[in-house]
CSV table of C-alpha atoms (C1' of nucleotides) in Angstrom, one decimal:
chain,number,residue,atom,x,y,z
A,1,UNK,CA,138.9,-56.9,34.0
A,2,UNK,CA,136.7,-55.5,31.5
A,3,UNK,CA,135.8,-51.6,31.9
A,4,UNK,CA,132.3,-49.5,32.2
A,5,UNK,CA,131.9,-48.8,29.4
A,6,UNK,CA,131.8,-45.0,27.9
A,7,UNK,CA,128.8,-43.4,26.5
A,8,UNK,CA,130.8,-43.2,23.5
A,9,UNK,CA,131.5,-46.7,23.0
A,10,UNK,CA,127.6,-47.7,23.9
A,11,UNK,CA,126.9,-45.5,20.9
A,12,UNK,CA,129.6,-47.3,18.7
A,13,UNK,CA,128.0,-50.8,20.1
A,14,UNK,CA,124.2,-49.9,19.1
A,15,UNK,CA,125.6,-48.8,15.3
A,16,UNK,CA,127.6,-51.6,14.8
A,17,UNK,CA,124.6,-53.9,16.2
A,18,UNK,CA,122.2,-51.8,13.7
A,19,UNK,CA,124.1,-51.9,10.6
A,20,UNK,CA,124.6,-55.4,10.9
A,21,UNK,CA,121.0,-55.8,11.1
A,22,UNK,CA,120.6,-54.0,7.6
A,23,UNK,CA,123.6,-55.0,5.9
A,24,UNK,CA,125.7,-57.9,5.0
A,25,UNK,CA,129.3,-56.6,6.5
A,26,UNK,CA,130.2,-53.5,8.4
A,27,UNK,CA,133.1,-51.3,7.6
A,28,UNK,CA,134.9,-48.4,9.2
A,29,UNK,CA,133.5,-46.3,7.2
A,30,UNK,CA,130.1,-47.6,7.7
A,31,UNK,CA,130.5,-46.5,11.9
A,32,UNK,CA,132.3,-43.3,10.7
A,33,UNK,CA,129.3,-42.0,8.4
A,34,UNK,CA,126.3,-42.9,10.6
A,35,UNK,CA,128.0,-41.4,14.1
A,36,UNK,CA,129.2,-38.7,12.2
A,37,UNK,CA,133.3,-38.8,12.6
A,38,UNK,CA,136.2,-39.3,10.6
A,39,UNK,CA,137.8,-42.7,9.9
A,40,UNK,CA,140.7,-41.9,12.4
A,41,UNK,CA,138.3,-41.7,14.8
A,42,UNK,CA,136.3,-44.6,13.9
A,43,UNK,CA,139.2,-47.0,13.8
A,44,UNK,CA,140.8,-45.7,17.4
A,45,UNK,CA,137.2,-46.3,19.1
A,46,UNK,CA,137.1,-49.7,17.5
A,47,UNK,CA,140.6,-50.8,18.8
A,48,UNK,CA,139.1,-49.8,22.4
A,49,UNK,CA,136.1,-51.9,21.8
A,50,UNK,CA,138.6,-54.7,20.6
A,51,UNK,CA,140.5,-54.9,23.8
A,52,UNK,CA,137.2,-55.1,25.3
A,53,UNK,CA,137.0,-58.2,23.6
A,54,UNK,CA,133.4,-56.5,22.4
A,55,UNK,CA,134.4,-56.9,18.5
A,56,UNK,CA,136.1,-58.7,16.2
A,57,UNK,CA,138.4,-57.1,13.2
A,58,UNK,CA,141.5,-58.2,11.3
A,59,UNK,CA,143.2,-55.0,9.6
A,60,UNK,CA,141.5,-53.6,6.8
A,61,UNK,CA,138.4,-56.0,7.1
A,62,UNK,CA,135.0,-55.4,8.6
A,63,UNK,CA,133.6,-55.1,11.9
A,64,UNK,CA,131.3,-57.6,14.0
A,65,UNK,CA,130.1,-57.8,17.1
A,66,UNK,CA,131.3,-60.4,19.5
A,67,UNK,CA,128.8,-62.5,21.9
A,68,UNK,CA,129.7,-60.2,24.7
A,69,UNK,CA,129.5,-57.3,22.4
A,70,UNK,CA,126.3,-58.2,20.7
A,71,UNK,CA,124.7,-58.9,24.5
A,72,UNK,CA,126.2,-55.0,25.4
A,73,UNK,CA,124.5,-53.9,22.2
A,74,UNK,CA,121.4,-55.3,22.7
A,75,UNK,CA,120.9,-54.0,26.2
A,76,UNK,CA,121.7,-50.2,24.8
A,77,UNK,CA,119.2,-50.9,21.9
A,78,UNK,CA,116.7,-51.8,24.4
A,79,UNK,CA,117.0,-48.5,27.0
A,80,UNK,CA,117.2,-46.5,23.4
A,81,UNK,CA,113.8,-48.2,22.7
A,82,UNK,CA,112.0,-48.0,25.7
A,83,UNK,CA,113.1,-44.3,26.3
A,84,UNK,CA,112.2,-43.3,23.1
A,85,UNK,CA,108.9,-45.0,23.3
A,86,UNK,CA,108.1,-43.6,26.5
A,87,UNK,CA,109.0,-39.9,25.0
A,88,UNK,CA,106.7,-40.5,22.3
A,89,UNK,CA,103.7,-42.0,23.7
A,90,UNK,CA,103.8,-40.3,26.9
A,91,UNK,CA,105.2,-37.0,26.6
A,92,UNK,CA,104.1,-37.0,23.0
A,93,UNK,CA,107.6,-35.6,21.6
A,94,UNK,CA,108.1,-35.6,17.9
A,95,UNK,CA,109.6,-38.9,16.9
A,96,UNK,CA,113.1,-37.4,15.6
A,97,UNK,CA,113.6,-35.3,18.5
A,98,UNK,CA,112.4,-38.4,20.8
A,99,UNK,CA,115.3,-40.6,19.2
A,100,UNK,CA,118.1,-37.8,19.9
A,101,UNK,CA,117.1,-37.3,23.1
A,102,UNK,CA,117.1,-41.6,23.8
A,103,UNK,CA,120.2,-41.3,22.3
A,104,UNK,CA,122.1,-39.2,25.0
A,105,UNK,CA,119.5,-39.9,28.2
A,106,UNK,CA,120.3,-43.8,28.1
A,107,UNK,CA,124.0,-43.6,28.4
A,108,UNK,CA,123.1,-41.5,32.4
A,109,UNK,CA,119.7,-42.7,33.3
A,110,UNK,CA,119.6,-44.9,36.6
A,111,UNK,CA,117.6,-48.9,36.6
A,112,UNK,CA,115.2,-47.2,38.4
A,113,UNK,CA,114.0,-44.8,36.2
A,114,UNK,CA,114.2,-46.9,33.6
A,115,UNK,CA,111.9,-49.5,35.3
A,116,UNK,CA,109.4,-46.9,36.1
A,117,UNK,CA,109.1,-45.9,32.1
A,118,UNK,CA,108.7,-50.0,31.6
A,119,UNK,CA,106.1,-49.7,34.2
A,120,UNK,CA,104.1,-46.6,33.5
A,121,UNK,CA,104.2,-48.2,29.5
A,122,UNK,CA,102.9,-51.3,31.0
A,123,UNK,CA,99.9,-49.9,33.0
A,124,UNK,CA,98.9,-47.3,31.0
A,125,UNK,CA,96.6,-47.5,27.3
A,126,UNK,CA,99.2,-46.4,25.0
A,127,UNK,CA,99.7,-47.2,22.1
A,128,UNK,CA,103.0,-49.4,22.2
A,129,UNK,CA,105.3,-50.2,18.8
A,130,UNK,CA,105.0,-53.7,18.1
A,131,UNK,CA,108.2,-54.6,18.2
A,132,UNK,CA,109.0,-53.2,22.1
A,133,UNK,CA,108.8,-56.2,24.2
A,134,UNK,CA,108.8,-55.1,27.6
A,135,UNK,CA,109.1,-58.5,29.8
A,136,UNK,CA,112.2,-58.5,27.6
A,137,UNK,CA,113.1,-55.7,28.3
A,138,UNK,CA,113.1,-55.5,31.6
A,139,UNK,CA,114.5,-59.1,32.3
A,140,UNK,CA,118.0,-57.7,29.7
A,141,UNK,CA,118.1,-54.5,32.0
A,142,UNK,CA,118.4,-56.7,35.4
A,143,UNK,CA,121.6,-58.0,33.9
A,144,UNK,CA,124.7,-55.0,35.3
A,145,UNK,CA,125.8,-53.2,32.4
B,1,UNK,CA,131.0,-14.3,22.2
B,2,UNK,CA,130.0,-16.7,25.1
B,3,UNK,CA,130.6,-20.5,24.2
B,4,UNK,CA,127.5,-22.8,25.5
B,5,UNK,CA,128.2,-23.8,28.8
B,6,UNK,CA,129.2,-27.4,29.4
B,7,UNK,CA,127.6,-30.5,31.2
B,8,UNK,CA,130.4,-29.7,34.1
B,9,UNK,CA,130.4,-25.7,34.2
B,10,UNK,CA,126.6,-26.2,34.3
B,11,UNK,CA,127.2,-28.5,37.9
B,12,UNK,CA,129.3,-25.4,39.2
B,13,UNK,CA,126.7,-22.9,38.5
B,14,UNK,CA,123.9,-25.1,39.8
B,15,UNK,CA,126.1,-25.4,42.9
B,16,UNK,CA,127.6,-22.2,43.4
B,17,UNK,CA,123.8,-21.1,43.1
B,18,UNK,CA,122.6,-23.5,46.0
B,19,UNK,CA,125.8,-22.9,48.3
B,20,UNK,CA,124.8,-18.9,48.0
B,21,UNK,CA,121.5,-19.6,48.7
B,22,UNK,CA,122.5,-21.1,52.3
B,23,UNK,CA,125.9,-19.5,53.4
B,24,UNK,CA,127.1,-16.6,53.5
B,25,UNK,CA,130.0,-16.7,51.2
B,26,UNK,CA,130.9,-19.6,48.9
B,27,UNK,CA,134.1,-20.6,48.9
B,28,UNK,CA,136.5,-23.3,46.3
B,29,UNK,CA,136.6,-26.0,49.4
B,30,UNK,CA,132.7,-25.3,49.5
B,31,UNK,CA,132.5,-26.3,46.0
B,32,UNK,CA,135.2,-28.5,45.4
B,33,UNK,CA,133.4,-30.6,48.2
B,34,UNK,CA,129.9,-30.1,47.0
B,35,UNK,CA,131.1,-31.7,43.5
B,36,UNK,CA,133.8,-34.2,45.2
B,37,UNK,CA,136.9,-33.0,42.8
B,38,UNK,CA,139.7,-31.3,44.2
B,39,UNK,CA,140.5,-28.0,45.1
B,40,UNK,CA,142.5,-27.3,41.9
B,41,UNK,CA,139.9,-29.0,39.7
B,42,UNK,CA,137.2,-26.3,41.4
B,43,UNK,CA,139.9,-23.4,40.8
B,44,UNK,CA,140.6,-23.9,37.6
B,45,UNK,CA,136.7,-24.5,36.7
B,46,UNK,CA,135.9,-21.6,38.1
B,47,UNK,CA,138.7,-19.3,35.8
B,48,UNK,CA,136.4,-20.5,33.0
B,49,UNK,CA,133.5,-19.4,34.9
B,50,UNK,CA,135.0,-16.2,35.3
B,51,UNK,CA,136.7,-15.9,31.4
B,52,UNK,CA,133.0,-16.3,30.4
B,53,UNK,CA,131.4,-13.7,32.7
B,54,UNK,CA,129.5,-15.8,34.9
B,55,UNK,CA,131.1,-15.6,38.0
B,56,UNK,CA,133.2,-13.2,40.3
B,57,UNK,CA,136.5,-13.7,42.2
B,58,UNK,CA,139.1,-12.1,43.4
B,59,UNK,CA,142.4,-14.1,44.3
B,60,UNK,CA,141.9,-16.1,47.6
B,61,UNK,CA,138.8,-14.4,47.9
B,62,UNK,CA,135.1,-16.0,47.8
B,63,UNK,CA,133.3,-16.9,44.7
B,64,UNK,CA,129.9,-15.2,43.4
B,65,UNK,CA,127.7,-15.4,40.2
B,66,UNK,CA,127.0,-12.6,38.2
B,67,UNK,CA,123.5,-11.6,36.6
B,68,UNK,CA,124.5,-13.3,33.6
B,69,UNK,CA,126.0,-16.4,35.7
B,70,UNK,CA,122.7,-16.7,38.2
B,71,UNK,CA,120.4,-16.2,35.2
B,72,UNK,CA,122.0,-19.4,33.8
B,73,UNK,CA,122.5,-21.1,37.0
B,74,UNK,CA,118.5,-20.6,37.7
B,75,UNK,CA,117.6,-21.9,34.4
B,76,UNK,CA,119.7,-25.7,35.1
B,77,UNK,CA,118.3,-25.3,39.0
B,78,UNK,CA,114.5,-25.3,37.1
B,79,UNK,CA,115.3,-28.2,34.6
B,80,UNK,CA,116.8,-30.3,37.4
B,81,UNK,CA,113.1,-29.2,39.2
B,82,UNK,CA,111.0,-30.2,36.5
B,83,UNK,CA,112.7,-33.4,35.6
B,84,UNK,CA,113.0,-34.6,39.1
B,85,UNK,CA,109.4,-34.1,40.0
B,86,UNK,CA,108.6,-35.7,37.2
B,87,UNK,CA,110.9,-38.9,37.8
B,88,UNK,CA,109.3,-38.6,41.4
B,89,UNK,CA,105.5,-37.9,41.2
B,90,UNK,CA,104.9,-39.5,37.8
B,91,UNK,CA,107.6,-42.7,37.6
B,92,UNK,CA,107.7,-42.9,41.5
B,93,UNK,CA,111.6,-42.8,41.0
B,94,UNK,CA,112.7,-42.6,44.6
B,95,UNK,CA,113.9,-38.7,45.9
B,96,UNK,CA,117.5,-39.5,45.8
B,97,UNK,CA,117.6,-41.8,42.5
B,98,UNK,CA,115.3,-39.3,40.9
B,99,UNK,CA,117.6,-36.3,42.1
B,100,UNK,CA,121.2,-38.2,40.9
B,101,UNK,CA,118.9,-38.8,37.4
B,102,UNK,CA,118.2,-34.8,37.1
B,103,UNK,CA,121.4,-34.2,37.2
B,104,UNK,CA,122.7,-36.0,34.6
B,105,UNK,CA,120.0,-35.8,32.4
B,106,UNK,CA,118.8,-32.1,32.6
B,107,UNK,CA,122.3,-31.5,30.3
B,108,UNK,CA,121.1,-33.3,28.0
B,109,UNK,CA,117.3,-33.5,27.0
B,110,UNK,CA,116.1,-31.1,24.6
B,111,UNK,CA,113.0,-28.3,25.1
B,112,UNK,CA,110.7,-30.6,23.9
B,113,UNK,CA,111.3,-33.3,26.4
B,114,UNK,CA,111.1,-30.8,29.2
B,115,UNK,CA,108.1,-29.1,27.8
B,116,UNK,CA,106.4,-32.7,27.8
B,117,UNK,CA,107.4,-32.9,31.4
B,118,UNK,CA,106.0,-29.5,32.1
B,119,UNK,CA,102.9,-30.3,29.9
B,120,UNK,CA,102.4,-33.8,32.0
B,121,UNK,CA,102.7,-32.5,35.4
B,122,UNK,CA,100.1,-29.8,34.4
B,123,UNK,CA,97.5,-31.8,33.4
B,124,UNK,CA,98.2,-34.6,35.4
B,125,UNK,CA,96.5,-34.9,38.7
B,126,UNK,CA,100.3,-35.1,40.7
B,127,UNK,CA,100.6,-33.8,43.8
B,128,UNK,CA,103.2,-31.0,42.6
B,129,UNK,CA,106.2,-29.9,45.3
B,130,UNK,CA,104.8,-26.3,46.4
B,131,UNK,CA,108.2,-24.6,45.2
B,132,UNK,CA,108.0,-25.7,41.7
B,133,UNK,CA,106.3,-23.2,39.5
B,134,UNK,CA,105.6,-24.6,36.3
B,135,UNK,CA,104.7,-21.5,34.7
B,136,UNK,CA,107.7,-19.6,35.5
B,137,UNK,CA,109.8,-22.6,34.7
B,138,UNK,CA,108.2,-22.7,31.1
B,139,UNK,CA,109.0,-19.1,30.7
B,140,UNK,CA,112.6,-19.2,31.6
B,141,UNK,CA,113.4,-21.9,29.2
B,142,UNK,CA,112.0,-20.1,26.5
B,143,UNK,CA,115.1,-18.0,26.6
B,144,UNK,CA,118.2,-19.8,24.8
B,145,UNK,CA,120.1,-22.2,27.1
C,1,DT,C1',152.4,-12.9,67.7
C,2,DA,C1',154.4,-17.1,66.1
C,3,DA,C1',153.3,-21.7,64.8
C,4,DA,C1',150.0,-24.7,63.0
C,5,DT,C1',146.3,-25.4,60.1
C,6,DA,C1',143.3,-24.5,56.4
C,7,DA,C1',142.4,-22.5,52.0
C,8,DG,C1',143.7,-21.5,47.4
C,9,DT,C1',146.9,-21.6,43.5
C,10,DT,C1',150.2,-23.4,40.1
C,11,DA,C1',152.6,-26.6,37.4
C,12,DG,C1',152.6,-30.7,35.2
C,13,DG,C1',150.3,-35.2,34.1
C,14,DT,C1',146.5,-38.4,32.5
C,15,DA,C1',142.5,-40.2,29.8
C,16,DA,C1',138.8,-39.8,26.6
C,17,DG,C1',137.4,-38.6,22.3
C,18,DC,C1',137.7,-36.1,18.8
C,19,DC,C1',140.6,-33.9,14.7
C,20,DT,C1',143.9,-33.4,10.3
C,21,DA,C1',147.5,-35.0,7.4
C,22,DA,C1',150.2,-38.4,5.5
C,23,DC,C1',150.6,-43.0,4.4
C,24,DA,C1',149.2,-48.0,3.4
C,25,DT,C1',146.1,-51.2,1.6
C,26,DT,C1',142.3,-52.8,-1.0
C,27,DT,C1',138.9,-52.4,-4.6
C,28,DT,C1',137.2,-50.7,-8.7
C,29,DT,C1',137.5,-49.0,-13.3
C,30,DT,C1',139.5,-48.5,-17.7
D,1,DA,C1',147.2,-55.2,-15.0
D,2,DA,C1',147.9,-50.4,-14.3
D,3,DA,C1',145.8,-46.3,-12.7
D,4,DA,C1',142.4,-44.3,-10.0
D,5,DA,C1',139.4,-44.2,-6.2
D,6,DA,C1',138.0,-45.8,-2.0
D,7,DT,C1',139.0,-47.6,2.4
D,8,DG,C1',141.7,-48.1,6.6
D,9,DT,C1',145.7,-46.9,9.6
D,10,DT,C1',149.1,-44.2,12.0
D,11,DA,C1',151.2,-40.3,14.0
D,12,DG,C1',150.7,-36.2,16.1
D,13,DG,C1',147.6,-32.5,18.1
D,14,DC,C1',143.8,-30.4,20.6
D,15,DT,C1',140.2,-29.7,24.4
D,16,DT,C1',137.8,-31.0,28.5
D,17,DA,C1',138.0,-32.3,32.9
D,18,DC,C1',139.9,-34.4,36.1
D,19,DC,C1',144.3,-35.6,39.2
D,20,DT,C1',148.7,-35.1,42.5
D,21,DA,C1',152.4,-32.5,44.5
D,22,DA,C1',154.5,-28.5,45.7
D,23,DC,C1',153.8,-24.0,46.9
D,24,DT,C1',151.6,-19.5,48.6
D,25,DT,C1',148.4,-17.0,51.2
D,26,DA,C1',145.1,-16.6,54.8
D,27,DT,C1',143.1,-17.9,59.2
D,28,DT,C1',143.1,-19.9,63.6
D,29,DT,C1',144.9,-21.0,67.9
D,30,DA,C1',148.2,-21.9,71.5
DNA sequence: TAAATAAGTTAGGTAAGCCTAACATTTTTT
DNA sequence: AAAAAATGTTAGGCTTACCTAACTTATTTA
């Protein structure tokens, strides 16, 4: 039975999922730089997210995202997207502090609240980043986490 | 020197605040049921509480805040406020949801967010809870958390 | 007031998530 | 290809925040 998973993890999910956008392969050190930790650290979170069956890694070689994994990711990428959106265009909060705060508000905030951000975006006449689908979005978040 | 207060030490406060509010005398059980941990989790919580000045107790006696320790507990008691109103008058979060949300989330958002909140509610034509003063909730989060 | 119950404490344990230090492997450079 | 540098792993430690079990102290009640 696979677990909850952990804020922690979520956040090594939606790096992993990034830096595989950007780059060809992702490496330990990859994770470790852009969450800020040491390798150790790096390599022990991945082995959780292994059992998980969430990655795939042979020793010593790079990190990818399984199809379970990748659909975790996605769904983390999307709250961190809608949150952050809502922050900015709503509350007008500066766009770095709007991405921390996404950061650690969509590992605890409930469906609900969630659907009422998609909702107030929806209704409202702001100005919404292109690439924030939020049919999408809400369809991925009806999905249990 | 007094180490910022945790997610969890932050839940005791904000409890040991409202339980002295309605009783008399707050004791561990009151607590430790309040937050659903045990008895030893609450006692042991609570020695932090007290190694960092924020709350008094003698041995099998009843627990209280001190200045310092209600001054901190009333500044999480006002972010939990703010951002439940919020969820509840502007993202018609229902009172519960919006309340389990607060609680989670008011450890975590930055000023910014909360002054967005604040700035939102103000403006906004919401009919605002009568015991949520926006001003004085501005002012006390001007002092460091 | 003695026995029963409730309340509080202590000791020891677990899990997550981080760390450093030492070591192993791989890749790069000369 | 050998040496150097970068990368990855392992072992062992630490802190937070919980837990259970056993015990002590306080309160209630028969």
């Amino acid at each position: 039975m696979s677990k909850a998973l952990t804020p922690s993890t979520q956040d090594y999910l939606e790096v992993i999922l990034q830096l595989s956008e950007n780059n060809h392969s992702t490496r330990i050190t990859d994770i470790a730089n852009a969450l800020n930790i040491t390798k150790a650290s790096a390599t022990q979170a991945i082995d959780t997210l292994i059992n998980e069956k969430m990655v795939l890694k042979e020793k010593y070689g790079p990190v990818s995202l399984t199809k379970k994994g990748e659909l975790a990711a996605l769904k983390v990428k999307k709250m961190h997207k809608i949150i952050r959106e809502f922050l900015v265009t709503v509350l007008q909060v500066d766009a770095d502090i709007a991405n921390k705060d996404a950061c650690l508000i969509e590992h605890v905030i409930s469906p609900q609240t969630i659907a009422g951000m998609i909702a107030f975006l929806e209704k409202g006449n702001y100005q919404i980043s292109s690439d924030l689908n939020l049919k999408k979005a809400a369809e991925l978040l009806k999905s249990d986490l």
